[in-house]
Amino acid sequence: MTEQPSSLADGTPLTRAAASPAWRYVIGGTLAAAGAAAANLAWRDAYSGLTGYPVPPLIDPTSVVVATVLSVLLAAGVYLLLSRGLVIATPLYVIGCLITAAASCVAPMTPVMPDGNPVPPGFPVLTIPMHLIAGLMAAIVVPLVVLVGVKRR
């Protein structure tokens, strides 16, 4: 009976994600975060013109960029950790990103803002697309950068 090599036992990675160097995760996370932040800022700027509602002062450009970039970079870090220990890291990561993005869309439906004020009209229309953009960019761009051109060793 032949034993299947394990990436943990003999150091041979079983997947392309496990064979990818950490810098690919950093570059993928950075590209995904920059793209998501740019898209979220564009949506923030277009929101008032499209809906007629003003953008709440709490959703300023700095908070949009910081929240977007940190969440996408955190996702890329989670993908790196998953890939080092699990053979199914990539599908698990993509599904996890999509579920997290969908679950985060519940928060804008609450009746109160984080500062205690009532939610302004149209607030979910402003924030839900931002949550979905960040999740989709993390789910698509990071694995593409990590996996394209990498072969198992």
PDB file of C-alpha atoms in Angstrom:
ATOM      1  CA  MET A   1       0.000   0.000   0.000  1.00  0.00           C
ATOM      2  CA  THR A   2       1.445   3.373  -0.998  1.00  0.00           C
ATOM      3  CA  GLU A   3       1.176   6.329   1.287  1.00  0.00           C
ATOM      4  CA  GLN A   4      -0.073   9.634  -0.035  1.00  0.00           C
ATOM      5  CA  PRO A   5       2.483  12.374   0.683  1.00  0.00           C
ATOM      6  CA  SER A   6       1.375  15.054   3.062  1.00  0.00           C
ATOM      7  CA  SER A   7       2.412  18.664   2.892  1.00  0.00           C
ATOM      8  CA  LEU A   8       2.813  18.545   6.643  1.00  0.00           C
ATOM      9  CA  ALA A   9       4.819  15.307   6.888  1.00  0.00           C
ATOM     10  CA  ASP A  10       7.481  15.568   4.194  1.00  0.00           C
ATOM     11  CA  GLY A  11       7.278  19.225   3.161  1.00  0.00           C
ATOM     12  CA  THR A  12       5.887  18.519  -0.324  1.00  0.00           C
ATOM     13  CA  PRO A  13       2.906  20.789  -1.013  1.00  0.00           C
ATOM     14  CA  LEU A  14      -0.148  18.992  -2.357  1.00  0.00           C
ATOM     15  CA  THR A  15      -1.781  22.038  -3.922  1.00  0.00           C
ATOM     16  CA  ARG A  16      -0.782  25.061  -5.956  1.00  0.00           C
ATOM     17  CA  ALA A  17      -1.986  27.305  -3.123  1.00  0.00           C
ATOM     18  CA  ALA A  18       0.345  25.518  -0.698  1.00  0.00           C
ATOM     19  CA  ALA A  19       3.224  25.861  -3.179  1.00  0.00           C
ATOM     20  CA  SER A  20       2.697  29.614  -3.593  1.00  0.00           C
ATOM     21  CA  PRO A  21       5.098  31.858  -1.692  1.00  0.00           C
ATOM     22  CA  ALA A  22       3.678  34.248   0.905  1.00  0.00           C
ATOM     23  CA  TRP A  23       4.474  37.285  -1.247  1.00  0.00           C
ATOM     24  CA  ARG A  24       1.794  36.171  -3.737  1.00  0.00           C
ATOM     25  CA  TYR A  25      -0.806  36.406  -0.974  1.00  0.00           C
ATOM     26  CA  VAL A  26       0.449  39.880  -0.051  1.00  0.00           C
ATOM     27  CA  ILE A  27       0.361  41.061  -3.684  1.00  0.00           C
ATOM     28  CA  GLY A  28      -3.056  39.450  -4.258  1.00  0.00           C
ATOM     29  CA  GLY A  29      -4.451  40.996  -1.091  1.00  0.00           C
ATOM     30  CA  THR A  30      -3.009  44.392  -1.979  1.00  0.00           C
ATOM     31  CA  LEU A  31      -4.429  44.328  -5.519  1.00  0.00           C
ATOM     32  CA  ALA A  32      -7.827  43.131  -4.319  1.00  0.00           C
ATOM     33  CA  ALA A  33      -7.876  45.727  -1.516  1.00  0.00           C
ATOM     34  CA  ALA A  34      -6.913  48.562  -3.868  1.00  0.00           C
ATOM     35  CA  GLY A  35      -9.527  47.527  -6.421  1.00  0.00           C
ATOM     36  CA  ALA A  36     -12.248  47.129  -3.798  1.00  0.00           C
ATOM     37  CA  ALA A  37     -11.387  50.463  -2.156  1.00  0.00           C
ATOM     38  CA  ALA A  38     -11.467  52.253  -5.522  1.00  0.00           C
ATOM     39  CA  ALA A  39     -14.795  50.650  -6.432  1.00  0.00           C
ATOM     40  CA  ASN A  40     -16.287  51.447  -3.013  1.00  0.00           C
ATOM     41  CA  LEU A  41     -15.147  55.072  -3.220  1.00  0.00           C
ATOM     42  CA  ALA A  42     -16.617  55.341  -6.720  1.00  0.00           C
ATOM     43  CA  TRP A  43     -19.923  53.913  -5.458  1.00  0.00           C
ATOM     44  CA  ARG A  44     -19.860  56.302  -2.467  1.00  0.00           C
ATOM     45  CA  ASP A  45     -19.356  59.267  -4.803  1.00  0.00           C
ATOM     46  CA  ALA A  46     -22.090  58.112  -7.214  1.00  0.00           C
ATOM     47  CA  TYR A  47     -24.608  57.236  -4.493  1.00  0.00           C
ATOM     48  CA  SER A  48     -26.090  60.704  -3.937  1.00  0.00           C
ATOM     49  CA  GLY A  49     -26.543  61.379  -7.624  1.00  0.00           C
ATOM     50  CA  LEU A  50     -28.179  58.018  -8.247  1.00  0.00           C
ATOM     51  CA  THR A  51     -30.443  57.827  -5.205  1.00  0.00           C
ATOM     52  CA  GLY A  52     -31.000  61.443  -4.158  1.00  0.00           C
ATOM     53  CA  TYR A  53     -30.007  60.633  -0.571  1.00  0.00           C
ATOM     54  CA  PRO A  54     -27.003  62.392   1.000  1.00  0.00           C
ATOM     55  CA  VAL A  55     -24.048  60.265   2.151  1.00  0.00           C
ATOM     56  CA  PRO A  56     -24.005  60.139   5.973  1.00  0.00           C
ATOM     57  CA  PRO A  57     -20.974  61.930   7.476  1.00  0.00           C
ATOM     58  CA  LEU A  58     -20.000  58.687   9.241  1.00  0.00           C
ATOM     59  CA  ILE A  59     -19.272  57.114   5.823  1.00  0.00           C
ATOM     60  CA  ASP A  60     -16.364  59.388   4.886  1.00  0.00           C
ATOM     61  CA  PRO A  61     -13.694  58.380   2.336  1.00  0.00           C
ATOM     62  CA  THR A  62     -11.166  57.476   5.035  1.00  0.00           C
ATOM     63  CA  SER A  63     -13.529  55.078   6.806  1.00  0.00           C
ATOM     64  CA  VAL A  64     -14.472  53.454   3.477  1.00  0.00           C
ATOM     65  CA  VAL A  65     -10.811  52.902   2.522  1.00  0.00           C
ATOM     66  CA  VAL A  66      -9.715  51.676   5.959  1.00  0.00           C
ATOM     67  CA  ALA A  67     -12.635  49.250   6.382  1.00  0.00           C
ATOM     68  CA  THR A  68     -12.283  47.903   2.854  1.00  0.00           C
ATOM     69  CA  VAL A  69      -8.514  47.513   2.841  1.00  0.00           C
ATOM     70  CA  LEU A  70      -8.292  45.911   6.285  1.00  0.00           C
ATOM     71  CA  SER A  71     -11.032  43.382   5.599  1.00  0.00           C
ATOM     72  CA  VAL A  72      -9.577  42.301   2.250  1.00  0.00           C
ATOM     73  CA  LEU A  73      -6.015  42.067   3.606  1.00  0.00           C
ATOM     74  CA  LEU A  74      -7.312  40.041   6.552  1.00  0.00           C
ATOM     75  CA  ALA A  75      -9.040  37.690   4.108  1.00  0.00           C
ATOM     76  CA  ALA A  76      -5.781  37.222   2.155  1.00  0.00           C
ATOM     77  CA  GLY A  77      -4.006  36.379   5.418  1.00  0.00           C
ATOM     78  CA  VAL A  78      -6.674  33.812   6.262  1.00  0.00           C
ATOM     79  CA  TYR A  79      -6.213  32.272   2.807  1.00  0.00           C
ATOM     80  CA  LEU A  80      -2.464  31.972   3.426  1.00  0.00           C
ATOM     81  CA  LEU A  81      -3.079  30.193   6.727  1.00  0.00           C
ATOM     82  CA  LEU A  82      -5.712  27.895   5.211  1.00  0.00           C
ATOM     83  CA  SER A  83      -3.444  26.972   2.294  1.00  0.00           C
ATOM     84  CA  ARG A  84      -0.649  25.902   4.578  1.00  0.00           C
ATOM     85  CA  GLY A  85      -2.800  23.383   6.387  1.00  0.00           C
ATOM     86  CA  LEU A  86      -5.688  22.259   4.184  1.00  0.00           C
ATOM     87  CA  VAL A  87      -5.886  20.632   0.772  1.00  0.00           C
ATOM     88  CA  ILE A  88      -9.287  22.260   0.165  1.00  0.00           C
ATOM     89  CA  ALA A  89      -8.062  25.755   1.086  1.00  0.00           C
ATOM     90  CA  THR A  90      -9.046  27.530  -2.139  1.00  0.00           C
ATOM     91  CA  PRO A  91     -12.688  26.418  -2.353  1.00  0.00           C
ATOM     92  CA  LEU A  92     -13.046  26.877   1.400  1.00  0.00           C
ATOM     93  CA  TYR A  93     -11.587  30.399   1.147  1.00  0.00           C
ATOM     94  CA  VAL A  94     -13.815  31.430  -1.778  1.00  0.00           C
ATOM     95  CA  ILE A  95     -16.965  30.063  -0.142  1.00  0.00           C
ATOM     96  CA  GLY A  96     -15.957  31.676   3.156  1.00  0.00           C
ATOM     97  CA  CYS A  97     -15.474  35.060   1.472  1.00  0.00           C
ATOM     98  CA  LEU A  98     -18.853  34.855  -0.210  1.00  0.00           C
ATOM     99  CA  ILE A  99     -20.652  33.765   2.975  1.00  0.00           C
ATOM    100  CA  THR A 100     -18.920  36.466   5.017  1.00  0.00           C
ATOM    101  CA  ALA A 101     -19.801  39.135   2.446  1.00  0.00           C
ATOM    102  CA  ALA A 102     -23.431  38.011   2.428  1.00  0.00           C
ATOM    103  CA  ALA A 103     -23.596  37.828   6.226  1.00  0.00           C
ATOM    104  CA  SER A 104     -22.080  41.303   6.587  1.00  0.00           C
ATOM    105  CA  CYS A 105     -25.006  42.671   4.575  1.00  0.00           C
ATOM    106  CA  VAL A 106     -27.229  42.108   7.619  1.00  0.00           C
ATOM    107  CA  ALA A 107     -25.486  44.864   9.619  1.00  0.00           C
ATOM    108  CA  PRO A 108     -26.762  47.764   7.469  1.00  0.00           C
ATOM    109  CA  MET A 109     -30.320  46.586   8.139  1.00  0.00           C
ATOM    110  CA  THR A 110     -30.088  47.440  11.847  1.00  0.00           C
ATOM    111  CA  PRO A 111     -32.190  50.451  12.920  1.00  0.00           C
ATOM    112  CA  VAL A 112     -29.318  52.318  14.627  1.00  0.00           C
ATOM    113  CA  MET A 113     -25.956  53.602  13.343  1.00  0.00           C
ATOM    114  CA  PRO A 114     -22.753  52.807  15.291  1.00  0.00           C
ATOM    115  CA  ASP A 115     -22.830  56.353  16.732  1.00  0.00           C
ATOM    116  CA  GLY A 116     -26.356  55.795  18.165  1.00  0.00           C
ATOM    117  CA  ASN A 117     -28.289  57.850  15.613  1.00  0.00           C
ATOM    118  CA  PRO A 118     -31.099  56.322  13.579  1.00  0.00           C
ATOM    119  CA  VAL A 119     -30.161  54.879  10.200  1.00  0.00           C
ATOM    120  CA  PRO A 120     -30.658  57.478   7.451  1.00  0.00           C
ATOM    121  CA  PRO A 121     -32.926  56.682   4.516  1.00  0.00           C
ATOM    122  CA  GLY A 122     -31.228  54.642   1.813  1.00  0.00           C
ATOM    123  CA  PHE A 123     -28.385  53.535   4.078  1.00  0.00           C
ATOM    124  CA  PRO A 124     -28.583  49.853   3.082  1.00  0.00           C
ATOM    125  CA  VAL A 125     -28.441  50.875  -0.588  1.00  0.00           C
ATOM    126  CA  LEU A 126     -25.162  52.692   0.155  1.00  0.00           C
ATOM    127  CA  THR A 127     -23.445  50.057   2.265  1.00  0.00           C
ATOM    128  CA  ILE A 128     -24.607  46.650   0.999  1.00  0.00           C
ATOM    129  CA  PRO A 129     -22.918  47.065  -2.413  1.00  0.00           C
ATOM    130  CA  MET A 130     -19.706  48.057  -0.606  1.00  0.00           C
ATOM    131  CA  HIS A 131     -19.781  44.882   1.477  1.00  0.00           C
ATOM    132  CA  LEU A 132     -20.413  42.756  -1.601  1.00  0.00           C
ATOM    133  CA  ILE A 133     -17.666  44.473  -3.622  1.00  0.00           C
ATOM    134  CA  ALA A 134     -15.064  43.847  -0.912  1.00  0.00           C
ATOM    135  CA  GLY A 135     -16.099  40.209  -0.520  1.00  0.00           C
ATOM    136  CA  LEU A 136     -16.156  39.516  -4.253  1.00  0.00           C
ATOM    137  CA  MET A 137     -12.781  41.159  -4.843  1.00  0.00           C
ATOM    138  CA  ALA A 138     -11.256  39.104  -2.032  1.00  0.00           C
ATOM    139  CA  ALA A 139     -12.870  35.903  -3.325  1.00  0.00           C
ATOM    140  CA  ILE A 140     -11.795  36.388  -6.948  1.00  0.00           C
ATOM    141  CA  VAL A 141      -8.601  38.462  -7.145  1.00  0.00           C
ATOM    142  CA  VAL A 142      -6.584  36.914  -4.307  1.00  0.00           C
ATOM    143  CA  PRO A 143      -6.865  33.286  -5.537  1.00  0.00           C
ATOM    144  CA  LEU A 144      -6.126  34.386  -9.113  1.00  0.00           C
ATOM    145  CA  VAL A 145      -2.906  36.124  -8.097  1.00  0.00           C
ATOM    146  CA  VAL A 146      -1.931  33.268  -5.781  1.00  0.00           C
ATOM    147  CA  LEU A 147      -2.620  30.410  -8.202  1.00  0.00           C
ATOM    148  CA  VAL A 148      -1.932  31.656 -11.754  1.00  0.00           C
ATOM    149  CA  GLY A 149       1.395  30.324 -12.978  1.00  0.00           C
ATOM    150  CA  VAL A 150       2.164  28.265  -9.872  1.00  0.00           C
ATOM    151  CA  LYS A 151       2.757  24.528 -10.177  1.00  0.00           C
ATOM    152  CA  ARG A 152       2.781  21.945  -7.447  1.00  0.00           C
ATOM    153  CA  ARG A 153       6.301  20.908  -6.626  1.00  0.00           C
TER     154      ARG A 153
END
